[in-house]
Coordinates of C-alpha atoms in Angstrom, one line a residue:
X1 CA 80.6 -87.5 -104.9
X2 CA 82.9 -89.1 -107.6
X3 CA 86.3 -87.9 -108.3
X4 CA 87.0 -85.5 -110.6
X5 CA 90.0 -85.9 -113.0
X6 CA 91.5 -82.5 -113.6
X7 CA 94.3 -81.3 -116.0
X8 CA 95.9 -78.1 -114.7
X9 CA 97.4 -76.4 -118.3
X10 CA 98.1 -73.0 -119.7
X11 CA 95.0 -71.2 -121.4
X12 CA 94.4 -71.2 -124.8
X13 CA 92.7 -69.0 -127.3
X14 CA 90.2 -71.7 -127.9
X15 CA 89.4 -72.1 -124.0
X16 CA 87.8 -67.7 -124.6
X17 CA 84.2 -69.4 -124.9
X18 CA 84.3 -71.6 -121.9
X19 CA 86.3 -69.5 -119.8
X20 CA 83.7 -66.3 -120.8
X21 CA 80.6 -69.0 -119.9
X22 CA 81.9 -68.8 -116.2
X23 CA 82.5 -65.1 -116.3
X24 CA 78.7 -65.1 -117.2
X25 CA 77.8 -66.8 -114.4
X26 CA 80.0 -64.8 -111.7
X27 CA 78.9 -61.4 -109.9
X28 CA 75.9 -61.7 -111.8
X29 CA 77.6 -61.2 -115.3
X30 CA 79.9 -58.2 -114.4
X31 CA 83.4 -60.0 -114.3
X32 CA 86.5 -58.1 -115.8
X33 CA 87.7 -61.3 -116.6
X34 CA 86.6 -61.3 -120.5
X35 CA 88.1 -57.8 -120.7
X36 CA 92.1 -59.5 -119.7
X37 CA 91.9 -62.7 -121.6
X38 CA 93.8 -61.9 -124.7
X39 CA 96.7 -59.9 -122.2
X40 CA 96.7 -62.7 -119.9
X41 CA 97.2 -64.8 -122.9
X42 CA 100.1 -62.9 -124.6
X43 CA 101.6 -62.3 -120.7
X44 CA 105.6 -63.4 -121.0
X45 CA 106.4 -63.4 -117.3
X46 CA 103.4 -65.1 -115.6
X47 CA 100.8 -67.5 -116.5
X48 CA 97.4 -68.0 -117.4
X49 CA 96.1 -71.2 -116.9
X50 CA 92.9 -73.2 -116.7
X51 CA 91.6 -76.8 -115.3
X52 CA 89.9 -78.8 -117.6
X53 CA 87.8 -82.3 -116.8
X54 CA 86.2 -84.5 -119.5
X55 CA 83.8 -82.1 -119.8
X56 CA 85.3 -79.0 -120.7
X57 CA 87.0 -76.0 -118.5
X58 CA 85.7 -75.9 -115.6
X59 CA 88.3 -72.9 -114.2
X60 CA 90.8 -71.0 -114.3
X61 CA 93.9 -68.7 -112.7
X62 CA 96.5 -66.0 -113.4
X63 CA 99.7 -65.7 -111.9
X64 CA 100.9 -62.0 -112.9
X65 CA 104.4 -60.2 -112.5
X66 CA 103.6 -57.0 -111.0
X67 CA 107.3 -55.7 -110.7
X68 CA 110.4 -56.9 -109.3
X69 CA 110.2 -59.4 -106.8
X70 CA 106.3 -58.9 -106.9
X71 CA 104.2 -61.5 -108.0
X72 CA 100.2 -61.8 -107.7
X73 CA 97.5 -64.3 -108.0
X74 CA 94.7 -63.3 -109.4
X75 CA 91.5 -64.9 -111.6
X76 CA 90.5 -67.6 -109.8
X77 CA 87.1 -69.0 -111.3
X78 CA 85.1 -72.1 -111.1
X79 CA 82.1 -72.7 -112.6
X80 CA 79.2 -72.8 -110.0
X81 CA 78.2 -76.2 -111.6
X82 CA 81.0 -77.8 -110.2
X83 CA 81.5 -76.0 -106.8
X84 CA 82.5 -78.1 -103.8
X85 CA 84.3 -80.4 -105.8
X86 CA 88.1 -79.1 -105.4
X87 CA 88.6 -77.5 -108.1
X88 CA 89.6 -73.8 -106.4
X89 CA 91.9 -75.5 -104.2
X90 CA 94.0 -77.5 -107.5
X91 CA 94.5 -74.1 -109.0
X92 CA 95.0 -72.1 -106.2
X93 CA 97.7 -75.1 -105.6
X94 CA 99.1 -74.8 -109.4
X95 CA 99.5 -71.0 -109.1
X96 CA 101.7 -71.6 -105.8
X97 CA 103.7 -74.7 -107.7
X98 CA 104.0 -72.3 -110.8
X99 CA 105.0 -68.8 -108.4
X100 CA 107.2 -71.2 -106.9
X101 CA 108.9 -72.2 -110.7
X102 CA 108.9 -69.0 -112.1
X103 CA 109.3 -66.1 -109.2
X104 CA 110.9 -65.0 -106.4
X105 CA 110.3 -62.7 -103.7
X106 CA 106.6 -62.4 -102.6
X107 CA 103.4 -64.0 -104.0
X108 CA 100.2 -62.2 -103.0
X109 CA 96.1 -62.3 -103.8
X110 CA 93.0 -60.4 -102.3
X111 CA 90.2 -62.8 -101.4
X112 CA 86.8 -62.2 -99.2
X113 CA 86.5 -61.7 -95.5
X114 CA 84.1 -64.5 -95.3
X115 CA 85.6 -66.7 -97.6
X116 CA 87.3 -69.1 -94.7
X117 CA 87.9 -71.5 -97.2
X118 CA 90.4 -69.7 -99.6
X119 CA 91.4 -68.7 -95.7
X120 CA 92.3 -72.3 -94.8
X121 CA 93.1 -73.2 -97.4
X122 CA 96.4 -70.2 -98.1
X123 CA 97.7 -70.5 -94.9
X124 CA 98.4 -74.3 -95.8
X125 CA 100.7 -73.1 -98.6
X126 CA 102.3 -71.2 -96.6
X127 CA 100.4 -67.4 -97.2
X128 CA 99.4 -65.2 -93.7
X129 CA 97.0 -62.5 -93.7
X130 CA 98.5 -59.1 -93.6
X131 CA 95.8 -56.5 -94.4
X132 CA 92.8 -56.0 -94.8
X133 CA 90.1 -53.5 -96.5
X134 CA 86.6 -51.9 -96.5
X135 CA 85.5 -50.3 -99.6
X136 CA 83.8 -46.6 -98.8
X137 CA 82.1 -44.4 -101.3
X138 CA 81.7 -40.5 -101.2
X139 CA 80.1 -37.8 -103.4
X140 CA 81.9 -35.0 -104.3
X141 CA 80.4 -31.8 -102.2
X142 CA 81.7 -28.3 -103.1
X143 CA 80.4 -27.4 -99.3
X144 CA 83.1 -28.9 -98.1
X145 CA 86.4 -26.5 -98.1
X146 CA 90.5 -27.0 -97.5
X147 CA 90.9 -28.1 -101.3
X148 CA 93.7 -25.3 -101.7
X149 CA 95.6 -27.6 -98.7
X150 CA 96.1 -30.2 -102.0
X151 CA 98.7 -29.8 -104.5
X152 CA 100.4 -32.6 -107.1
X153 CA 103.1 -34.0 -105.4
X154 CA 106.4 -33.9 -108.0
X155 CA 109.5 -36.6 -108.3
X156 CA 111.3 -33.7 -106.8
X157 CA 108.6 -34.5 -103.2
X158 CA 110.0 -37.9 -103.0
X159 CA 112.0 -37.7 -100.4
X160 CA 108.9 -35.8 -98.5
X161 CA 107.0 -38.6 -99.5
X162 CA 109.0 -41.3 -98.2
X163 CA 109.7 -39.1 -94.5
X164 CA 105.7 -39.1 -94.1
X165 CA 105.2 -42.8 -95.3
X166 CA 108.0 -44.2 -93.3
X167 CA 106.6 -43.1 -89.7
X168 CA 102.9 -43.8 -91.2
X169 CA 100.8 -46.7 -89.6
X170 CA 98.5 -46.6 -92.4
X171 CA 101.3 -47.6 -94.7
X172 CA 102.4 -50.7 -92.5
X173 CA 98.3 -51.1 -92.0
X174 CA 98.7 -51.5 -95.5
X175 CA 101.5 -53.5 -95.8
X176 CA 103.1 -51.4 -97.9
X177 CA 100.5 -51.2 -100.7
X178 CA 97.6 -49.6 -102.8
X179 CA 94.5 -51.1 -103.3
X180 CA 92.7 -51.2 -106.3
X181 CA 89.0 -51.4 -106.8
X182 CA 89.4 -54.5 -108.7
X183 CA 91.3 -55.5 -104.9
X184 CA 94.8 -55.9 -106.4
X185 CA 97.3 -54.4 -104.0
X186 CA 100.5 -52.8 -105.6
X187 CA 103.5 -52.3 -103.3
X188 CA 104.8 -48.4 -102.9
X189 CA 108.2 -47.9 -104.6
X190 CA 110.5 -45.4 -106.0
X191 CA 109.3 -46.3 -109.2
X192 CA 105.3 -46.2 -108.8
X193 CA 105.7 -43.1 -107.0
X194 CA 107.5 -41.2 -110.0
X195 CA 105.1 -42.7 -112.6
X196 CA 102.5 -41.8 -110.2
X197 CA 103.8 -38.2 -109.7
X198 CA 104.1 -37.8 -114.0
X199 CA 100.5 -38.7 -114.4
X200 CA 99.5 -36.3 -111.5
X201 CA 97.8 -39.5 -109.7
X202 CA 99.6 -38.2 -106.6
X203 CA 98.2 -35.4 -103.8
X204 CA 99.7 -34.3 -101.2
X205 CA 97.5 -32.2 -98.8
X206 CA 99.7 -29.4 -96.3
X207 CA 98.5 -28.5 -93.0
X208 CA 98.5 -25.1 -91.6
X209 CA 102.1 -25.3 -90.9
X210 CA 102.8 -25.7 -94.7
X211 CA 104.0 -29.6 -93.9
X212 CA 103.3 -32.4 -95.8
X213 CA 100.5 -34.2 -93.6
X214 CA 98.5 -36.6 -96.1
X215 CA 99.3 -38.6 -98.9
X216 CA 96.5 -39.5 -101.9
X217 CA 97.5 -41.7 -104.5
X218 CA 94.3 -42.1 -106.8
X219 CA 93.2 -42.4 -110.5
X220 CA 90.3 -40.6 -112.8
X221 CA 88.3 -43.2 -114.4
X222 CA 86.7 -41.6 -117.4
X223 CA 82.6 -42.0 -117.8
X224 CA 81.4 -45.0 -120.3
X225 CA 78.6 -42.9 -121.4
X226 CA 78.7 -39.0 -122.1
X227 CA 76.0 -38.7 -119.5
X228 CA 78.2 -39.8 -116.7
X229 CA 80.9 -38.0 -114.8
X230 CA 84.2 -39.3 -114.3
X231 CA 85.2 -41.4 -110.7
X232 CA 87.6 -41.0 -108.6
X233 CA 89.3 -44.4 -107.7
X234 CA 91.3 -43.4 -104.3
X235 CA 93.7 -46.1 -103.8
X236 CA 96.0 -44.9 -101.3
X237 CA 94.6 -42.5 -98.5
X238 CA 96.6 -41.7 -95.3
X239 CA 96.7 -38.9 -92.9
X240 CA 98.9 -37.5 -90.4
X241 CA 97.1 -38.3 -86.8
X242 CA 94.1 -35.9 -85.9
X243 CA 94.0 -34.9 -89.9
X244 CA 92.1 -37.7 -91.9
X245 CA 88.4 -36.4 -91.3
X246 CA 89.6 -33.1 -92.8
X247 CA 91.5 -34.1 -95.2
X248 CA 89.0 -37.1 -96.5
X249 CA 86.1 -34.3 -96.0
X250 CA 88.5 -32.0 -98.3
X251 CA 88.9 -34.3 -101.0
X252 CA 85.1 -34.2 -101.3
X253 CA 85.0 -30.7 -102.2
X254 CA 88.5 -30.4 -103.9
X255 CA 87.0 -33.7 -106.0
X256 CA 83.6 -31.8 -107.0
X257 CA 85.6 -28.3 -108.0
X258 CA 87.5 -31.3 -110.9
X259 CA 84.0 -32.1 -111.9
X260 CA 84.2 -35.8 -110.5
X261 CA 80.9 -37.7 -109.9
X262 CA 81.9 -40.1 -107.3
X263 CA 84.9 -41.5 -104.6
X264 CA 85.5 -44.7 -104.2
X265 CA 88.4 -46.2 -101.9
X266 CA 89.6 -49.4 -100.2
X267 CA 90.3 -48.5 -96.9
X268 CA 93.1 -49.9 -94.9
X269 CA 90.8 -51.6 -91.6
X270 CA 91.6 -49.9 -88.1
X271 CA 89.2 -48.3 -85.3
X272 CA 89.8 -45.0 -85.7
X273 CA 90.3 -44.3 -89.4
X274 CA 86.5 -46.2 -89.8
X275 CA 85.5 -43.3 -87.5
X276 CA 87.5 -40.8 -88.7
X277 CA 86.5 -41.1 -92.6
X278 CA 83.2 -41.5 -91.7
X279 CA 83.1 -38.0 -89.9
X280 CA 83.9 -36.9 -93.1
X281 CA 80.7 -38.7 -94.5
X282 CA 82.3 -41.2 -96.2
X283 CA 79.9 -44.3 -96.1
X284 CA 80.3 -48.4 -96.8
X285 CA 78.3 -49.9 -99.1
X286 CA 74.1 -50.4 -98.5
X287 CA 75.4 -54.4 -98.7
X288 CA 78.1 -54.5 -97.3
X289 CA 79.9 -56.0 -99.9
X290 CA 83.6 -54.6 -100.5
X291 CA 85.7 -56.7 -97.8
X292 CA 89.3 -57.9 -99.3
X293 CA 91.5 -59.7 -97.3
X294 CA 95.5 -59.6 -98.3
X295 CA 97.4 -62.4 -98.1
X296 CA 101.1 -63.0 -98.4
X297 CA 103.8 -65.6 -98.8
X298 CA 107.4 -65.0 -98.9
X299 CA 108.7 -67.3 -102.0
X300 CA 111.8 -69.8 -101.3
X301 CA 114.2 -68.9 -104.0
X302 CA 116.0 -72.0 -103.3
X303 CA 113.2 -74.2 -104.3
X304 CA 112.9 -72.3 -107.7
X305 CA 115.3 -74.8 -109.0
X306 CA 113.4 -77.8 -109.1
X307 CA 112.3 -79.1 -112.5
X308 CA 110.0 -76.7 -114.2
X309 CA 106.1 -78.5 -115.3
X310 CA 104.2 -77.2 -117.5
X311 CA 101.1 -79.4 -117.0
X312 CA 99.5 -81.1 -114.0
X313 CA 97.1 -83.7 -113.3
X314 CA 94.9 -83.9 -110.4
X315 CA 92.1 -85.8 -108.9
X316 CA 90.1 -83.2 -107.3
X317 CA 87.5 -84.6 -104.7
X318 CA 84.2 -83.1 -103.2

């Protein structure tokens, strides 16, 4: 196959036709992407960018400031007419090269359990795995009972919240992180957790002896259509040991007494939480779609020195 002669640039308004072409033509015309463009666009911290050959844009990235010291890659499209010919890896390589002008601390993305090629191809610049996630759905059953075990946790719970997370293993499972249904993992802080707590997006569920023994961090989507019922997007779940079945079970009925029409949540992978939420007849999906990988690289601030680029050239090879 002949090389390819990339240019690796910041997006434009003008590339919003191309770039929405590719969005056509991934997860069979449901990307979000369209829906960012203009954010992505105006974002002042990262960088949206694109790869353009002689015939047009063929992809494109995101590099996104999530908060301090938190930095995420996210985006990454090529167009299916031009698979297998490098272009993933250039941009995945200009998001690192830009991360590596513009950020400090850690750089992170979500990608596929099966796709050992993004695999390969992050741990040669310098990212290890360090989570991973199943996607489970449930439906709200008022059958189910221990709802009045919940309560909105308060900024005044903090410290209550941090004594339960800190001896967690689902929080270190997690490395520390939500997980979004759109896979983008936000790490736990002081911050996040008051915000959380003021937008009651924050349950705590007490066990018989009054304790704090779970932690729910989750957000109502409202319906699109006034025949539908909002979803509860669960994207932190964890448990004292012996109490996630009930708990998860719980949240079923406590979730149909709000009126919510569905659960969905990413769950951190281990043994037994797989069997424990699925005691509480939590299930995966019928395709077994919904497995995100986390990956992770620890930026050197001493290289954040070197000369800043705002353009790159590559010759990207099948």
């Amino acid at each position: 196959m002949p090389t390819l002669t990339l240019q690796l640039r910041p997006a434009r308004i003008t590339d919003r036709p191309d770039i929405e072409a590719i969005s056509a033509l991934t997860w069979e015309g449901t990307d979000y992407l369209p829906r960012y463009i203009e954010a992505w666009l105006a974002d002042p911290n990262g960088e949206f960018y694109v790869a353009e050959s002689p015939m047009g844009v063929v992809g494109t990235g995101k590099l996104t400031k999530l908060g301090a010291g938190e930095w995420w890659l996210e985006g990454l499209r090529v167009h299916p007419h031009h698979a297998g010919q490098g272009i993933g890896r250039a941009l995945h390589e200009y998001g690192v090269g830009r991360a590596m002008v513009l950020a400090s601390g850690v750089l992170r993305f979500c990608t596929e359990y099966d796709n050992h090629a993004v695999h390969k191809m992050s741990m040669g610049t310098g990212f290890r795995q360090t989570a991973r996630f199943l996607r489970y759905t449930a439906e709200p059953d008022d059958r189910y009972r221990g709802g009045e075990a919940f309560r909105f946790l308060k900024e005044s719970d903090l410290s209550s919240v941090w004594g339960f997370l800190r001896k967690s293993p689902t929080f270190a499972l997690a490395s520390g992180s939500t997980c979004e249904m759109r896979w983008l993992c936000r790490l736990i802080t002081d911050e996040r957790l008051i915000s959380w707590a003021a937008a009651e997006q924050m349950l705590g569920w007490y066990g018989a002896h009054g304790e704090l023994d779970g932690v729910i961090i989750a957000l109502t989507v409202p319906p699109k259509t006034a025949e539908e019922t909002p979803t509860l997007h669960v994207n932190y779940l964890d448990a004292a040991r012996g109490w996630l079945a009930p708990m998860a079970a719980a949240l079923r009925g406590w979730a149909a007494a709000q009126g919510i029409g569905a659960i969905r949540h990413m769950l951190p992978v281990a043994p037994e939480r797989l069997v424990a939420i699925e005691q509480a007849g939590w299930r995966r999906p019928a395709d077994g779609g919904g497995r995100a990988c986390l990956f992770t690289k620890h930026l050197d601030t001493d290289q954040n020195t070197q000369e800043e680029s705002t353009h790159a050239t590559y010759n990207a090879e099948g």
